[in-house]
């Protein structure tokens, strides 16, 4: 364990460089650059709000904040896991040549996605101010679902990265999984519209409880479902455990398959 | 011989190789059902015993597929042997062929930093040496352009300059000196000679026997995953040439 921490310490500059590279390259050659990480969710929010307030009617109070919170979390999750998944296979030339702790590749992708996610929280705060959402001490608790989110994304990312080394089909399969996850996340509908018989299905979606808790903290100002709060703590631990286990178990075989 | 820097004891690398490549779920299940997955034991390296002392310049010769690159991968730590033990005392700097650690979209300058960190240099050190690297690689005019616009020779020059800016403890050179134009070839060979004269240990793979004769102090001849001969450069090279 101490040895692990020591190597991590030695490689922290490289990890940071990987993260910087990801962010830099994402917006290189675009005029607005990093502004896009704020503009993009805002535009999507406008579109969703337009569709679901005018074309389809809904009764969700403060729909812009409601859908933006869901959308941002889902976006981060899909970005981070998708990029982690290919982080090993796309670095094959490097991995074959020089020893670098392999978890740095997925980890750096998760961190860079998270930094972009944090930037995109700025427009959310703005919208909250505009729509006069009251900030309470409860809002500070939003740190909890965010930490859960990072741990969850890292765990699932490590797992996907490992699987993808051995079965490249994962990339195609996972895009379908993500689609299902999106519809199961209650981003633009309210949980109330689901037949209570099937409502439990949402709980199998690991990011649904995180979104629900995040909304509890920022929008509702109270705990609306204690089950979600418990799941929000359990899923990340579970995912991280499985992810780390499979990654460490298989990482020496990566080189034979990339 | 106690003063070794690299020691391999009974090292072997065995793969369980599927006779056909299977890399999709569908294929895997179909073949599994039909019991078509046949494994074949493939021995890339077998019972290698080798000790390399500090400051030696060791050349590796052998036909394609003899196991040279696999052996170097074991030494650099990217691959673990299936049997035996590899002991390396010191930091290994592989000369990344054609800049394997480069990111195409980053500029030369950014790549110096990235590649330097990958090689284990400290941030301060890289900052300090950046100008020296650019100078040596002769890339002053292109250093702020993305690397994807570089010619392969330019990439090789930059890669070589980064890897050799410091006297590494162990340097692995795998068929890279053959790139670059004649002028740079001369310059890089000169730098190699400097390294060889220093106390760096250099492992050198090349198909150019002339180059090996000029640079190496010791040569290892690999054949079919086994060491066929180890000894002073002239002896082994002569035998290998006769064999060819």
XYZ file of C-alpha atoms in Angstrom:
502
model
C 0.000 0.000 0.000
C 2.748 2.438 0.980
C 4.662 1.421 -2.108
C 1.579 2.207 -4.202
C 1.235 5.625 -2.647
C 4.886 6.307 -3.259
C 4.733 5.470 -6.954
C 1.559 7.503 -7.217
C 3.414 10.426 -5.683
C 6.263 9.997 -8.138
C 3.916 9.974 -11.091
C 1.649 12.811 -9.994
C 3.292 15.272 -12.402
C 2.679 12.901 -15.286
C -0.927 12.348 -14.225
C -1.452 16.080 -14.164
C 0.152 16.436 -17.580
C -2.185 13.794 -19.004
C -5.146 15.663 -17.549
C -3.973 18.994 -18.938
C -3.405 17.410 -22.323
C -6.933 15.984 -22.441
C -8.516 19.316 -21.619
C -6.262 21.277 -23.938
C -6.878 18.979 -26.872
C -10.606 18.868 -26.370
C -11.025 22.525 -27.189
C -7.997 23.196 -29.355
C -8.895 24.724 -32.711
C -12.345 25.845 -31.612
C -12.958 29.579 -31.382
C -14.743 29.563 -28.064
C -12.478 26.967 -26.502
C -13.241 26.033 -22.943
C -16.328 28.265 -23.013
C -18.020 25.389 -24.773
C -18.080 23.365 -21.594
C -20.438 26.010 -20.208
C -22.258 26.872 -23.396
C -22.982 23.329 -24.444
C -25.055 22.282 -21.416
C -26.857 25.627 -21.500
C -27.908 25.135 -25.103
C -29.015 21.579 -24.417
C -31.018 22.847 -21.470
C -32.728 25.421 -23.668
C -33.630 22.749 -26.198
C -34.911 20.312 -23.564
C -36.844 23.015 -21.767
C -38.425 24.126 -24.998
C -39.414 20.600 -25.990
C -40.684 19.522 -22.620
C -42.492 22.706 -21.671
C -44.102 23.629 -24.942
C -44.409 20.496 -27.025
C -44.834 17.960 -24.243
C -46.404 19.366 -21.138
C -44.894 18.643 -17.777
C -45.597 19.767 -14.257
C -42.072 19.755 -12.880
C -41.367 22.965 -10.980
C -38.279 24.781 -12.205
C -37.750 22.529 -15.168
C -34.536 24.234 -16.406
C -32.670 23.425 -13.194
C -34.295 20.012 -12.984
C -33.129 18.897 -16.408
C -29.764 20.636 -16.214
C -28.793 18.835 -13.002
C -29.699 15.484 -14.532
C -28.110 16.232 -17.849
C -24.797 17.443 -16.404
C -24.359 14.373 -14.252
C -25.267 12.041 -17.066
C -22.924 13.867 -19.453
C -20.012 13.569 -17.073
C -20.709 9.909 -16.466
C -20.912 9.065 -20.147
C -17.800 11.112 -21.024
C -15.683 9.740 -18.227
C -16.604 6.095 -18.699
C -16.431 6.212 -22.482
C -12.990 7.766 -22.438
C -11.685 5.473 -19.725
C -12.882 2.507 -21.730
C -10.592 3.302 -24.645
C -7.797 4.759 -22.518
C -5.753 1.552 -22.533
C -6.374 0.400 -26.078
C -5.627 3.801 -27.573
C -2.313 4.051 -25.752
C -1.026 0.712 -26.977
C 2.193 2.037 -28.509
C 3.164 3.685 -25.269
C 2.197 0.795 -23.028
C 4.269 -1.563 -25.131
C 7.361 0.560 -24.781
C 7.635 1.992 -21.341
C 6.453 1.254 -17.871
C 3.973 3.723 -16.479
C 1.423 2.609 -13.877
C -1.463 1.675 -16.139
C -4.238 3.035 -13.972
C -2.940 6.523 -14.767
C -4.579 6.318 -18.188
C -8.192 5.778 -17.064
C -7.691 7.894 -13.958
C -6.480 10.879 -15.951
C -9.519 10.640 -18.220
C -11.891 10.633 -15.276
C -10.144 13.603 -13.692
C -10.127 15.662 -16.877
C -13.818 14.944 -17.452
C -14.510 15.940 -13.879
C -12.719 19.251 -14.240
C -14.792 20.039 -17.304
C -17.863 18.983 -15.351
C -16.964 21.365 -12.528
C -16.669 24.205 -15.020
C -20.087 23.349 -16.392
C -21.536 23.755 -12.905
C -21.051 27.503 -13.312
C -23.987 27.901 -15.730
C -26.058 25.703 -13.425
C -25.404 28.076 -10.547
C -26.263 30.964 -12.823
C -29.583 29.436 -13.821
C -30.290 28.711 -10.173
C -29.730 32.357 -9.325
C -31.899 33.519 -12.197
C -34.739 31.186 -11.258
C -34.370 32.191 -7.610
C -33.604 28.829 -6.128
C -32.907 29.327 -2.443
C -29.473 28.171 -1.418
C -29.558 26.477 1.957
C -26.927 24.763 4.115
C -28.263 21.633 2.455
C -26.780 22.833 -0.837
C -23.317 22.263 0.540
C -24.140 18.591 0.897
C -24.055 18.415 -2.909
C -20.402 17.556 -2.456
C -21.486 14.069 -1.401
C -23.211 13.000 -4.647
C -20.342 14.533 -6.622
C -17.746 12.474 -4.794
C -19.905 9.398 -5.306
C -20.107 10.244 -8.974
C -16.337 10.401 -9.427
C -15.798 7.126 -7.576
C -18.536 5.455 -9.573
C -17.189 6.679 -12.904
C -13.665 5.590 -12.011
C -14.795 2.144 -10.909
C -16.873 1.530 -13.996
C -14.170 3.127 -16.162
C -11.503 0.748 -14.851
C -13.786 -2.198 -15.432
C -14.654 -1.127 -18.976
C -11.019 -0.403 -19.821
C -10.110 -3.941 -18.806
C -12.945 -5.585 -20.691
C -12.284 -3.511 -23.782
C -8.719 -4.791 -24.003
C -9.967 -8.325 -24.458
C -13.220 -7.652 -26.288
C -13.341 -4.573 -28.460
C -17.056 -5.152 -28.952
C -17.516 -3.461 -25.632
C -17.281 -0.048 -27.295
C -20.305 -0.738 -29.453
C -22.245 -2.484 -26.757
C -21.605 0.254 -24.236
C -23.124 2.984 -26.378
C -26.398 1.074 -26.146
C -25.991 0.642 -22.402
C -25.465 4.379 -22.077
C -28.649 5.038 -23.993
C -30.605 2.834 -21.611
C -28.927 4.549 -18.663
C -29.948 7.910 -20.067
C -33.615 6.990 -20.296
C -33.440 5.448 -16.848
C -32.013 8.581 -15.274
C -35.151 10.719 -15.141
C -33.320 13.601 -16.757
C -36.331 15.215 -18.410
C -39.265 13.477 -16.790
C -40.417 13.174 -13.236
C -40.302 9.862 -11.424
C -44.000 10.286 -10.576
C -45.092 9.531 -14.129
C -43.704 6.004 -13.919
C -46.057 3.243 -12.965
C -45.100 2.582 -9.318
C -44.849 -1.088 -10.208
C -41.806 -0.330 -12.352
C -40.323 2.571 -10.454
C -37.886 0.261 -8.688
C -36.157 -0.378 -12.032
C -34.631 3.077 -11.859
C -32.794 2.087 -8.702
C -30.700 -0.375 -10.669
C -29.285 2.513 -12.604
C -26.238 3.556 -10.565
C -26.424 7.206 -11.546
C -30.121 7.641 -10.839
C -29.661 7.831 -7.050
C -26.807 10.282 -7.542
C -28.966 12.557 -9.674
C -31.818 12.297 -7.173
C -29.566 13.170 -4.247
C -27.980 16.021 -6.181
C -31.444 17.455 -6.815
C -32.374 16.944 -3.181
C -29.405 19.061 -2.191
C -29.749 21.858 -4.718
C -33.363 21.983 -5.757
C -35.604 20.384 -3.147
C -33.671 21.413 -0.080
C -34.756 18.250 1.673
C -34.301 14.490 1.543
C -37.090 13.148 -0.636
C -36.050 9.517 -0.629
C -33.694 8.044 1.918
C -33.220 4.950 -0.271
C -31.478 7.074 -2.875
C -29.089 8.467 -0.288
C -28.101 4.988 0.796
C -27.652 3.744 -2.774
C -25.634 6.855 -3.544
C -23.099 5.618 -1.010
C -23.243 1.918 -1.900
C -22.959 1.917 -5.700
C -19.656 3.831 -5.912
C -17.974 1.592 -3.341
C -19.207 -1.474 -5.164
C -18.131 -0.154 -8.569
C -14.721 0.911 -7.360
C -14.173 -2.467 -5.723
C -15.092 -4.422 -8.835
C -13.214 -2.027 -11.118
C -9.975 -2.097 -9.150
C -10.138 -5.848 -8.699
C -10.579 -6.677 -12.389
C -8.059 -4.062 -13.503
C -5.303 -5.222 -11.175
C -6.003 -8.860 -11.844
C -5.708 -8.455 -15.597
C -3.309 -5.589 -16.155
C -0.243 -7.729 -16.800
C -2.054 -9.400 -19.680
C -2.956 -6.128 -21.382
C 0.232 -6.015 -23.367
C -0.519 -9.306 -25.064
C -3.812 -8.017 -26.390
C -3.194 -4.455 -27.493
C 30.417 -10.206 -11.552
C 28.658 -8.945 -8.432
C 28.458 -5.498 -9.890
C 25.552 -6.304 -12.154
C 22.833 -3.873 -13.127
C 20.570 -6.288 -14.968
C 20.241 -9.938 -14.163
C 17.954 -12.479 -15.757
C 17.628 -15.877 -14.155
C 15.930 -18.724 -15.979
C 13.632 -16.266 -17.649
C 11.007 -17.623 -19.960
C 8.056 -16.155 -21.764
C 5.381 -18.570 -22.805
C 2.200 -17.504 -24.458
C -0.928 -19.469 -24.690
C -1.702 -18.455 -28.174
C -5.042 -19.094 -29.761
C -4.497 -20.351 -33.239
C -6.955 -17.820 -34.573
C -7.379 -14.393 -33.223
C -10.642 -14.018 -31.381
C -11.585 -10.577 -30.321
C -15.292 -10.289 -30.338
C -17.854 -11.795 -28.031
C -19.728 -13.352 -30.899
C -16.720 -15.055 -32.378
C -15.652 -16.234 -28.967
C -18.951 -17.849 -28.128
C -19.404 -19.421 -31.510
C -15.949 -20.873 -31.439
C -16.350 -21.950 -27.858
C -19.523 -23.786 -28.748
C -17.903 -25.449 -31.686
C -14.870 -26.155 -29.538
C -12.702 -24.471 -32.076
C -10.548 -22.609 -29.647
C -7.348 -24.492 -29.751
C -4.457 -23.241 -27.758
C -0.922 -23.566 -28.823
C 1.961 -23.073 -26.505
C 4.241 -20.490 -27.995
C 7.614 -20.003 -26.442
C 8.970 -16.541 -27.095
C 11.853 -16.882 -24.672
C 13.166 -19.962 -22.986
C 15.497 -20.221 -20.019
C 17.456 -17.047 -20.529
C 20.326 -16.445 -18.134
C 22.095 -13.194 -18.618
C 24.020 -10.773 -16.485
C 24.826 -7.300 -17.660
C 27.240 -5.148 -15.726
C 27.243 -1.429 -15.251
C 28.528 0.544 -18.196
C 28.379 -2.279 -20.680
C 27.071 -1.693 -24.155
C 25.309 -4.825 -25.202
C 24.185 -5.510 -28.720
C 21.422 -7.959 -29.480
C 21.447 -9.776 -32.773
C 19.251 -12.454 -34.201
C 16.738 -13.047 -36.938
C 13.293 -11.470 -36.886
C 11.175 -13.071 -34.197
C 14.126 -14.421 -32.284
C 12.892 -12.715 -29.134
C 15.050 -9.599 -29.020
C 12.248 -7.152 -28.506
C 10.472 -9.392 -26.029
C 13.649 -9.599 -24.004
C 13.981 -5.843 -23.946
C 10.344 -5.504 -22.914
C 11.007 -7.737 -19.954
C 13.986 -5.638 -18.961
C 12.117 -2.371 -19.287
C 9.336 -3.775 -17.129
C 6.422 -3.366 -19.513
C 6.007 -7.116 -19.627
C 6.408 -9.676 -16.889
C 8.077 -13.020 -17.530
C 5.929 -16.104 -17.124
C 8.814 -17.914 -15.447
C 12.070 -16.804 -13.908
C 13.223 -13.597 -12.396
C 14.340 -10.284 -13.824
C 16.314 -7.967 -11.572
C 17.022 -4.464 -12.740
C 18.874 -2.014 -10.553
C 18.215 1.375 -11.967
C 15.913 3.329 -14.167
C 15.354 2.138 -17.697
C 14.892 4.758 -20.404
C 13.720 3.235 -23.607
C 14.406 5.278 -26.657
C 10.835 5.357 -27.835
C 10.830 4.407 -31.428
C 9.614 7.237 -33.610
C 8.315 8.877 -30.472
C 5.785 6.348 -29.272
C 5.093 8.602 -26.326
C 4.243 11.548 -28.507
C 0.788 12.920 -28.884
C 0.156 13.960 -32.463
C -1.978 16.955 -31.648
C 0.409 18.514 -29.194
C 3.203 20.778 -30.294
C 6.829 19.748 -30.130
C 7.377 21.791 -27.009
C 4.390 20.249 -25.232
C 5.559 16.834 -26.278
C 8.972 17.428 -24.770
C 7.289 17.969 -21.445
C 4.947 15.020 -21.793
C 7.610 12.646 -23.010
C 10.068 13.817 -20.402
C 7.597 13.115 -17.635
C 6.868 9.700 -19.105
C 10.581 8.998 -19.013
C 10.605 9.976 -15.369
C 12.332 13.360 -15.523
C 11.254 15.989 -13.050
C 9.326 19.057 -14.157
C 12.124 21.432 -13.211
C 14.660 19.351 -15.062
C 12.575 19.377 -18.224
C 12.106 23.124 -18.054
C 15.811 23.581 -17.696
C 16.707 21.267 -20.555
C 14.016 22.155 -23.087
C 16.223 24.541 -25.017
C 19.046 22.058 -25.113
C 16.719 19.396 -26.493
C 15.372 21.701 -29.181
C 18.891 22.667 -30.104
C 20.081 19.097 -30.395
C 17.048 18.002 -32.405
C 17.490 21.039 -34.680
C 13.794 21.795 -34.555
C 13.817 25.437 -33.552
C 11.511 26.533 -36.355
C 8.977 23.788 -35.841
C 8.860 23.422 -32.105
C 5.498 25.136 -31.734
C 3.764 23.228 -34.496
C 1.785 20.102 -33.744
C 3.818 16.969 -34.136
C 1.450 15.496 -36.682
C 3.053 17.822 -39.218
C 6.531 16.499 -38.543
C 8.341 14.167 -40.854
C 9.322 10.818 -39.418
C 12.934 11.929 -39.284
C 12.016 14.990 -37.255
C 10.048 12.902 -34.795
C 12.912 10.498 -34.414
C 15.305 13.365 -33.813
C 13.099 14.827 -31.134
C 12.640 11.440 -29.502
C 16.359 10.807 -29.491
C 17.115 14.240 -28.112
C 14.671 13.824 -25.239
C 15.861 10.362 -24.286
C 19.530 11.232 -24.307
C 19.516 14.707 -22.798
C 20.389 13.073 -19.527
C 22.857 10.251 -19.151
C 20.403 7.469 -18.432
C 21.219 4.575 -16.155
C 19.999 2.059 -18.672
C 19.197 3.055 -22.213
C 17.348 0.770 -24.578
C 17.816 1.495 -28.249
C 15.627 -0.613 -30.479
C 16.320 -0.022 -34.161
C 15.980 3.694 -34.043
C 19.301 4.999 -35.138
C 18.562 4.102 -38.718
C 16.175 7.008 -39.082
C 17.048 10.613 -39.614
C 19.197 11.961 -42.372
C 22.877 11.249 -42.709
C 23.882 14.315 -40.785
C 21.729 13.532 -37.804
C 22.757 9.922 -37.924
C 26.320 11.003 -37.442
C 25.378 13.331 -34.633
C 23.298 10.737 -32.837
C 26.017 8.167 -33.170
C 28.417 10.613 -31.666
C 26.075 11.076 -28.735
C 25.801 7.310 -28.426
C 29.569 7.057 -28.249
C 29.535 9.652 -25.491
C 26.970 7.622 -23.598
C 28.938 4.488 -24.149
C 32.019 6.100 -22.712
C 30.029 7.242 -19.685
C 28.824 4.740 -17.177
C 25.413 4.293 -18.764
C 24.415 0.786 -19.643
C 23.140 0.577 -23.182
C 21.125 -2.213 -24.722
C 21.189 -2.031 -28.426
C 19.132 -3.882 -31.016
C 20.093 -3.469 -34.607
C 20.202 -5.373 -37.816
C 23.202 -3.381 -38.848
C 26.167 -5.468 -37.812
C 28.533 -2.692 -38.779
C 26.883 -0.435 -36.240
C 27.034 -3.098 -33.568
C 30.683 -3.734 -34.242
C 31.416 -0.037 -33.900
C 29.475 0.561 -30.712
C 29.093 -2.530 -28.581
C 31.356 -4.109 -26.024
C 29.416 -7.331 -25.811
C 26.936 -9.090 -28.041
C 24.098 -11.477 -27.337
C 22.918 -13.691 -30.166
C 19.373 -14.902 -29.792
C 17.801 -17.651 -31.785
C 14.297 -19.016 -31.386
C 13.978 -17.613 -27.922
C 17.252 -18.936 -26.650
C 20.664 -17.511 -26.233
C 22.876 -19.040 -28.835
C 25.998 -17.171 -28.011
C 27.232 -14.424 -25.702
C 30.639 -12.882 -25.841
C 32.914 -10.127 -27.038
C 31.637 -8.226 -30.027
C 34.048 -9.466 -32.622
C 33.688 -13.123 -31.789
C 29.902 -13.206 -31.807
C 29.552 -10.952 -34.822
C 31.919 -13.087 -36.833
C 30.047 -16.236 -35.897
C 26.703 -14.603 -36.646
C 27.925 -13.360 -39.991
C 29.158 -16.790 -40.886
C 25.753 -18.176 -39.924
C 23.965 -15.678 -42.120
